[in-house]
PDB file of C-alpha atoms in Angstrom:
ATOM      1  CA  MET A   7      83.267 161.577  72.277  1.00  0.00           C
ATOM      2  CA  LYS A   8      83.944 162.777  75.788  1.00  0.00           C
ATOM      3  CA  VAL A   9      87.007 161.468  77.638  1.00  0.00           C
ATOM      4  CA  ILE A  10      86.501 160.986  81.384  1.00  0.00           C
ATOM      5  CA  PRO A  11      89.632 160.913  83.513  1.00  0.00           C
ATOM      6  CA  LEU A  12      89.772 157.498  85.151  1.00  0.00           C
ATOM      7  CA  HIS A  13      91.464 158.735  88.293  1.00  0.00           C
ATOM      8  CA  GLN A  14      89.117 161.649  88.898  1.00  0.00           C
ATOM      9  CA  GLU A  15      86.712 159.447  90.852  1.00  0.00           C
ATOM     10  CA  GLU A  16      89.587 158.197  93.029  1.00  0.00           C
ATOM     11  CA  LYS A  17      90.816 161.756  93.573  1.00  0.00           C
ATOM     12  CA  ASN A  18      87.305 162.832  94.622  1.00  0.00           C
ATOM     13  CA  LEU A  19      87.057 159.890  97.022  1.00  0.00           C
ATOM     14  CA  ILE A  20      90.420 160.806  98.552  1.00  0.00           C
ATOM     15  CA  GLU A  21      89.374 164.433  99.008  1.00  0.00           C
ATOM     16  CA  GLN A  22      86.106 163.370 100.630  1.00  0.00           C
ATOM     17  CA  ALA A  23      87.930 160.892 102.871  1.00  0.00           C
ATOM     18  CA  VAL A  24      90.354 163.638 103.963  1.00  0.00           C
ATOM     19  CA  ASN A  25      87.268 165.559 105.103  1.00  0.00           C
ATOM     20  CA  GLN A  26      86.260 162.586 107.292  1.00  0.00           C
ATOM     21  CA  ASN A  27      83.513 161.348 104.940  1.00  0.00           C
ATOM     22  CA  ARG A  28      83.002 157.807 106.261  1.00  0.00           C
ATOM     23  CA  PHE A  29      81.287 156.638 103.083  1.00  0.00           C
ATOM     24  CA  ALA A  30      84.313 157.706 100.992  1.00  0.00           C
ATOM     25  CA  GLN A  31      86.679 156.056 103.476  1.00  0.00           C
ATOM     26  CA  ASN A  32      84.633 152.869 103.269  1.00  0.00           C
ATOM     27  CA  GLN A  33      84.755 152.943  99.461  1.00  0.00           C
ATOM     28  CA  LEU A  34      88.525 153.378  99.481  1.00  0.00           C
ATOM     29  CA  PHE A  35      88.835 150.530 101.975  1.00  0.00           C
ATOM     30  CA  ALA A  36      86.562 148.297  99.878  1.00  0.00           C
ATOM     31  CA  LYS A  37      88.520 149.097  96.734  1.00  0.00           C
ATOM     32  CA  PHE A  38      92.021 148.517  98.109  1.00  0.00           C
ATOM     33  CA  SER A  39      91.646 146.092 101.030  1.00  0.00           C
ATOM     34  CA  PRO A  40      91.656 142.826  99.028  1.00  0.00           C
ATOM     35  CA  LYS A  41      94.935 143.672  97.319  1.00  0.00           C
ATOM     36  CA  MET A  42      96.464 145.101 100.505  1.00  0.00           C
ATOM     37  CA  LEU A  43      95.524 141.968 102.434  1.00  0.00           C
ATOM     38  CA  GLY A  44      97.522 140.082  99.815  1.00  0.00           C
ATOM     39  CA  VAL A  45     100.483 142.394 100.466  1.00  0.00           C
ATOM     40  CA  CYS A  46     100.245 141.842 104.236  1.00  0.00           C
ATOM     41  CA  ARG A  47      99.830 138.118 103.722  1.00  0.00           C
ATOM     42  CA  GLN A  48     103.154 138.042 101.858  1.00  0.00           C
ATOM     43  CA  TYR A  49     104.901 139.069 105.064  1.00  0.00           C
ATOM     44  CA  ILE A  50     102.672 137.553 107.740  1.00  0.00           C
ATOM     45  CA  LYS A  51     101.847 133.857 107.557  1.00  0.00           C
ATOM     46  CA  ASP A  52      98.739 133.879 109.762  1.00  0.00           C
ATOM     47  CA  LEU A  53      95.733 135.275 107.866  1.00  0.00           C
ATOM     48  CA  GLN A  54      94.047 136.756 110.943  1.00  0.00           C
ATOM     49  CA  LEU A  55      97.226 138.546 111.986  1.00  0.00           C
ATOM     50  CA  ALA A  56      97.685 139.784 108.424  1.00  0.00           C
ATOM     51  CA  GLU A  57      94.129 141.166 108.542  1.00  0.00           C
ATOM     52  CA  ASP A  58      94.839 142.884 111.864  1.00  0.00           C
ATOM     53  CA  VAL A  59      97.978 144.495 110.470  1.00  0.00           C
ATOM     54  CA  MET A  60      96.123 145.550 107.317  1.00  0.00           C
ATOM     55  CA  ILE A  61      93.385 147.226 109.364  1.00  0.00           C
ATOM     56  CA  SER A  62      95.976 148.952 111.545  1.00  0.00           C
ATOM     57  CA  ALA A  63      97.763 150.148 108.400  1.00  0.00           C
ATOM     58  CA  PHE A  64      94.495 151.448 106.937  1.00  0.00           C
ATOM     59  CA  MET A  65      94.017 153.464 110.114  1.00  0.00           C
ATOM     60  CA  LYS A  66      97.406 155.042 109.399  1.00  0.00           C
ATOM     61  CA  VAL A  67      96.355 155.598 105.781  1.00  0.00           C
ATOM     62  CA  PHE A  68      93.240 157.503 106.850  1.00  0.00           C
ATOM     63  CA  VAL A  69      95.046 159.477 109.552  1.00  0.00           C
ATOM     64  CA  SER A  70      97.756 160.599 107.132  1.00  0.00           C
ATOM     65  CA  LEU A  71      95.599 160.832 104.009  1.00  0.00           C
ATOM     66  CA  ASN A  72      96.039 164.585 103.875  1.00  0.00           C
ATOM     67  CA  GLN A  73      99.768 163.969 103.301  1.00  0.00           C
ATOM     68  CA  PHE A  74      99.152 162.177  99.997  1.00  0.00           C
ATOM     69  CA  GLU A  75     100.306 164.654  97.366  1.00  0.00           C
ATOM     70  CA  HIS A  76      98.710 163.023  94.288  1.00  0.00           C
ATOM     71  CA  LYS A  77     102.189 162.492  92.870  1.00  0.00           C
ATOM     72  CA  GLY A  78     102.346 158.912  91.745  1.00  0.00           C
ATOM     73  CA  SER A  79      99.969 156.086  92.417  1.00  0.00           C
ATOM     74  CA  PHE A  80      97.635 156.169  95.406  1.00  0.00           C
ATOM     75  CA  GLU A  81      97.749 152.388  95.506  1.00  0.00           C
ATOM     76  CA  GLY A  82     101.557 152.501  95.656  1.00  0.00           C
ATOM     77  CA  TRP A  83     101.355 154.985  98.542  1.00  0.00           C
ATOM     78  CA  ILE A  84      99.009 152.677 100.461  1.00  0.00           C
ATOM     79  CA  ARG A  85     101.173 149.656  99.623  1.00  0.00           C
ATOM     80  CA  ARG A  86     104.239 151.328 101.145  1.00  0.00           C
ATOM     81  CA  ILE A  87     102.320 151.993 104.376  1.00  0.00           C
ATOM     82  CA  MET A  88     101.192 148.333 104.439  1.00  0.00           C
ATOM     83  CA  ILE A  89     104.756 147.070 103.985  1.00  0.00           C
ATOM     84  CA  ASN A  90     106.102 149.361 106.698  1.00  0.00           C
ATOM     85  CA  GLU A  91     103.340 148.254 109.066  1.00  0.00           C
ATOM     86  CA  CYS A  92     104.099 144.577 108.339  1.00  0.00           C
ATOM     87  CA  ILE A  93     107.798 145.087 109.002  1.00  0.00           C
ATOM     88  CA  SER A  94     107.031 146.918 112.255  1.00  0.00           C
ATOM     89  CA  PHE A  95     104.684 144.135 113.340  1.00  0.00           C
ATOM     90  CA  ILE A  96     107.264 141.436 112.609  1.00  0.00           C
ATOM     91  CA  ARG A  97     109.965 143.335 114.468  1.00  0.00           C
ATOM     92  CA  VAL A  98     107.767 143.736 117.542  1.00  0.00           C
ATOM     93  CA  GLN A  99     106.425 140.173 117.520  1.00  0.00           C
ATOM     94  CA  LYS A 100     109.462 138.157 116.607  1.00  0.00           C
ATOM     95  CA  GLN A 101     112.528 140.325 116.994  1.00  0.00           C
ATOM     96  CA  VAL A 102     113.823 139.284 113.560  1.00  0.00           C
ATOM     97  CA  LYS A 103     117.546 138.808 113.373  1.00  0.00           C
ATOM     98  CA  PHE A 104     119.472 139.028 110.158  1.00  0.00           C
ATOM     99  CA  MET A 105     122.632 137.073 109.582  1.00  0.00           C
ATOM    100  CA  ASP A 106     125.233 139.751 108.965  1.00  0.00           C
ATOM    101  CA  GLU A 107     126.995 138.221 106.009  1.00  0.00           C
ATOM    102  CA  GLU A 108     128.777 140.181 103.362  1.00  0.00           C
ATOM    103  CA  THR A 109     129.299 137.188 101.084  1.00  0.00           C
ATOM    104  CA  PHE A 110     126.583 136.160  98.731  1.00  0.00           C
ATOM    105  CA  PHE A 111     126.083 134.594  95.365  1.00  0.00           C
ATOM    106  CA  GLU A 112     123.445 135.328  92.791  1.00  0.00           C
ATOM    107  CA  GLU A 113     121.179 132.439  91.832  1.00  0.00           C
ATOM    108  CA  ARG A 114     118.560 132.356  89.132  1.00  0.00           C
ATOM    109  CA  PHE A 115     115.331 130.392  88.958  1.00  0.00           C
ATOM    110  CA  ASN A 116     115.184 130.438  85.159  1.00  0.00           C
ATOM    111  CA  ASP A 117     115.939 126.740  84.876  1.00  0.00           C
ATOM    112  CA  ILE A 118     113.094 125.723  87.185  1.00  0.00           C
ATOM    113  CA  GLU A 119     109.729 125.386  85.508  1.00  0.00           C
ATOM    114  CA  SER A 120     106.831 126.739  87.494  1.00  0.00           C
ATOM    115  CA  LYS A 121     104.232 123.996  87.711  1.00  0.00           C
ATOM    116  CA  PHE A 122     103.095 125.011  91.151  1.00  0.00           C
ATOM    117  CA  SER A 123      99.974 126.817  92.285  1.00  0.00           C
ATOM    118  CA  THR A 124     100.031 130.187  93.971  1.00  0.00           C
ATOM    119  CA  ASP A 125      99.141 128.481  97.260  1.00  0.00           C
ATOM    120  CA  GLU A 126     102.087 126.083  96.953  1.00  0.00           C
ATOM    121  CA  ILE A 127     104.479 128.931  96.202  1.00  0.00           C
ATOM    122  CA  GLN A 128     103.069 130.987  99.079  1.00  0.00           C
ATOM    123  CA  PHE A 129     103.510 127.970 101.367  1.00  0.00           C
ATOM    124  CA  LEU A 130     107.186 127.730 100.381  1.00  0.00           C
ATOM    125  CA  ILE A 131     107.734 131.452 100.942  1.00  0.00           C
ATOM    126  CA  ASP A 132     105.907 131.284 104.285  1.00  0.00           C
ATOM    127  CA  ASN A 133     108.348 128.658 105.495  1.00  0.00           C
ATOM    128  CA  LEU A 134     111.409 130.810 104.912  1.00  0.00           C
ATOM    129  CA  PRO A 135     113.044 132.263 108.032  1.00  0.00           C
ATOM    130  CA  ASP A 136     111.596 135.728 108.684  1.00  0.00           C
ATOM    131  CA  GLY A 137     114.694 137.672 107.658  1.00  0.00           C
ATOM    132  CA  TYR A 138     114.984 135.779 104.374  1.00  0.00           C
ATOM    133  CA  LYS A 139     111.262 136.157 103.751  1.00  0.00           C
ATOM    134  CA  MET A 140     111.226 139.924 104.299  1.00  0.00           C
ATOM    135  CA  VAL A 141     114.195 140.558 102.016  1.00  0.00           C
ATOM    136  CA  PHE A 142     112.844 138.128  99.388  1.00  0.00           C
ATOM    137  CA  ASN A 143     109.436 139.821  99.369  1.00  0.00           C
ATOM    138  CA  LEU A 144     110.875 143.330  99.271  1.00  0.00           C
ATOM    139  CA  TYR A 145     113.270 142.499  96.445  1.00  0.00           C
ATOM    140  CA  VAL A 146     111.367 140.004  94.309  1.00  0.00           C
ATOM    141  CA  ILE A 147     107.725 140.928  94.909  1.00  0.00           C
ATOM    142  CA  GLU A 148     107.921 144.656  95.650  1.00  0.00           C
ATOM    143  CA  GLY A 149     110.887 145.497  93.429  1.00  0.00           C
ATOM    144  CA  TYR A 150     112.968 147.319  96.023  1.00  0.00           C
ATOM    145  CA  LYS A 151     116.704 147.654  95.416  1.00  0.00           C
ATOM    146  CA  HIS A 152     119.176 146.286  97.963  1.00  0.00           C
ATOM    147  CA  GLN A 153     120.132 149.794  99.089  1.00  0.00           C
ATOM    148  CA  GLU A 154     116.461 150.600  99.805  1.00  0.00           C
ATOM    149  CA  ILE A 155     115.986 147.307 101.656  1.00  0.00           C
ATOM    150  CA  ALA A 156     119.104 147.966 103.721  1.00  0.00           C
ATOM    151  CA  GLU A 157     117.800 151.385 104.754  1.00  0.00           C
ATOM    152  CA  LEU A 158     114.292 150.100 105.460  1.00  0.00           C
ATOM    153  CA  LEU A 159     115.457 147.179 107.611  1.00  0.00           C
ATOM    154  CA  ASN A 160     118.532 148.865 109.134  1.00  0.00           C
ATOM    155  CA  ILE A 161     120.926 146.274 107.713  1.00  0.00           C
ATOM    156  CA  SER A 162     123.876 146.526 105.352  1.00  0.00           C
ATOM    157  CA  GLU A 163     123.436 146.182 101.609  1.00  0.00           C
ATOM    158  CA  GLY A 164     125.616 143.062 101.720  1.00  0.00           C
ATOM    159  CA  THR A 165     123.356 141.514 104.344  1.00  0.00           C
ATOM    160  CA  SER A 166     120.350 142.203 102.117  1.00  0.00           C
ATOM    161  CA  LYS A 167     122.057 140.477  99.190  1.00  0.00           C
ATOM    162  CA  SER A 168     123.097 137.569 101.386  1.00  0.00           C
ATOM    163  CA  GLN A 169     119.585 137.116 102.803  1.00  0.00           C
ATOM    164  CA  LEU A 170     118.151 137.091  99.260  1.00  0.00           C
ATOM    165  CA  SER A 171     120.731 134.581  98.088  1.00  0.00           C
ATOM    166  CA  HIS A 172     119.993 132.244 101.002  1.00  0.00           C
ATOM    167  CA  ALA A 173     116.226 132.629 100.492  1.00  0.00           C
ATOM    168  CA  ARG A 174     116.542 131.725  96.821  1.00  0.00           C
ATOM    169  CA  LYS A 175     118.723 128.719  97.632  1.00  0.00           C
ATOM    170  CA  LEU A 176     116.210 127.436 100.209  1.00  0.00           C
ATOM    171  CA  LEU A 177     113.334 127.962  97.780  1.00  0.00           C
ATOM    172  CA  GLN A 178     115.201 126.143  95.017  1.00  0.00           C
ATOM    173  CA  ASN A 179     115.829 123.187  97.316  1.00  0.00           C
ATOM    174  CA  GLN A 180     112.168 123.095  98.373  1.00  0.00           C
ATOM    175  CA  ILE A 181     110.990 123.318  94.747  1.00  0.00           C
ATOM    176  CA  LEU A 182     113.291 120.458  93.762  1.00  0.00           C
ATOM    177  CA  LYS A 183     111.953 118.376  96.657  1.00  0.00           C
ATOM    178  CA  LEU A 184     108.387 119.084  95.529  1.00  0.00           C
ATOM    179  CA  LYS A 185     109.229 118.160  91.937  1.00  0.00           C
ATOM    180  CA  ASN A 186     110.876 114.922  93.067  1.00  0.00           C
ATOM    181  CA  TYR A 187     107.889 114.131  95.282  1.00  0.00           C
ATOM    182  CA  GLU A 188     105.458 114.747  92.414  1.00  0.00           C
ATOM    183  CA  ASN A 189     107.580 112.582  90.092  1.00  0.00           C
ATOM    184  CA  GLY A 190     107.747 109.814  92.691  1.00  0.00           C
ATOM    185  CA  THR A 191     111.510 109.984  92.982  1.00  0.00           C
ATOM    186  CA  GLU A 192     111.612 111.015  96.633  1.00  0.00           C
TER     187      GLU A 192
END
């Protein structure tokens, strides 16, 4: 039985794409664009704008592809570029302001059953203020730590924690409203 390295094909595609092979670049785009559009969509409500940002980020991916060192996941490397591009876009378009609060409290969603579809949850997240939404996505979806978020967004660690706390509180309130609406009690 011969074992074929699963990532060898990806490594070959990357090497070909570094050498400006358009077919290899297209294959990498086709492979990763659906997932990366989902990443961009987490930060940018409008689908067309999210697509524009994704395409712009892929241009950066292909321009800097020779800097990928094959240490860690290629998908993770692309994802980081997508997130940075989304944050840059939001900063330029909306001039996001963060409430500089050092006080926060930790809330948990464990007591709330998830009976909602992905679209309903995305709708709730989309309606968060931009600062809350960015911190929520970076912390909950992407798994960044507050120190990393603070450095990425040029805010204090306390502000990151506060933004997350407020985002969770707003989401909890919206989820309770949805539950009450579905149960006919609102």
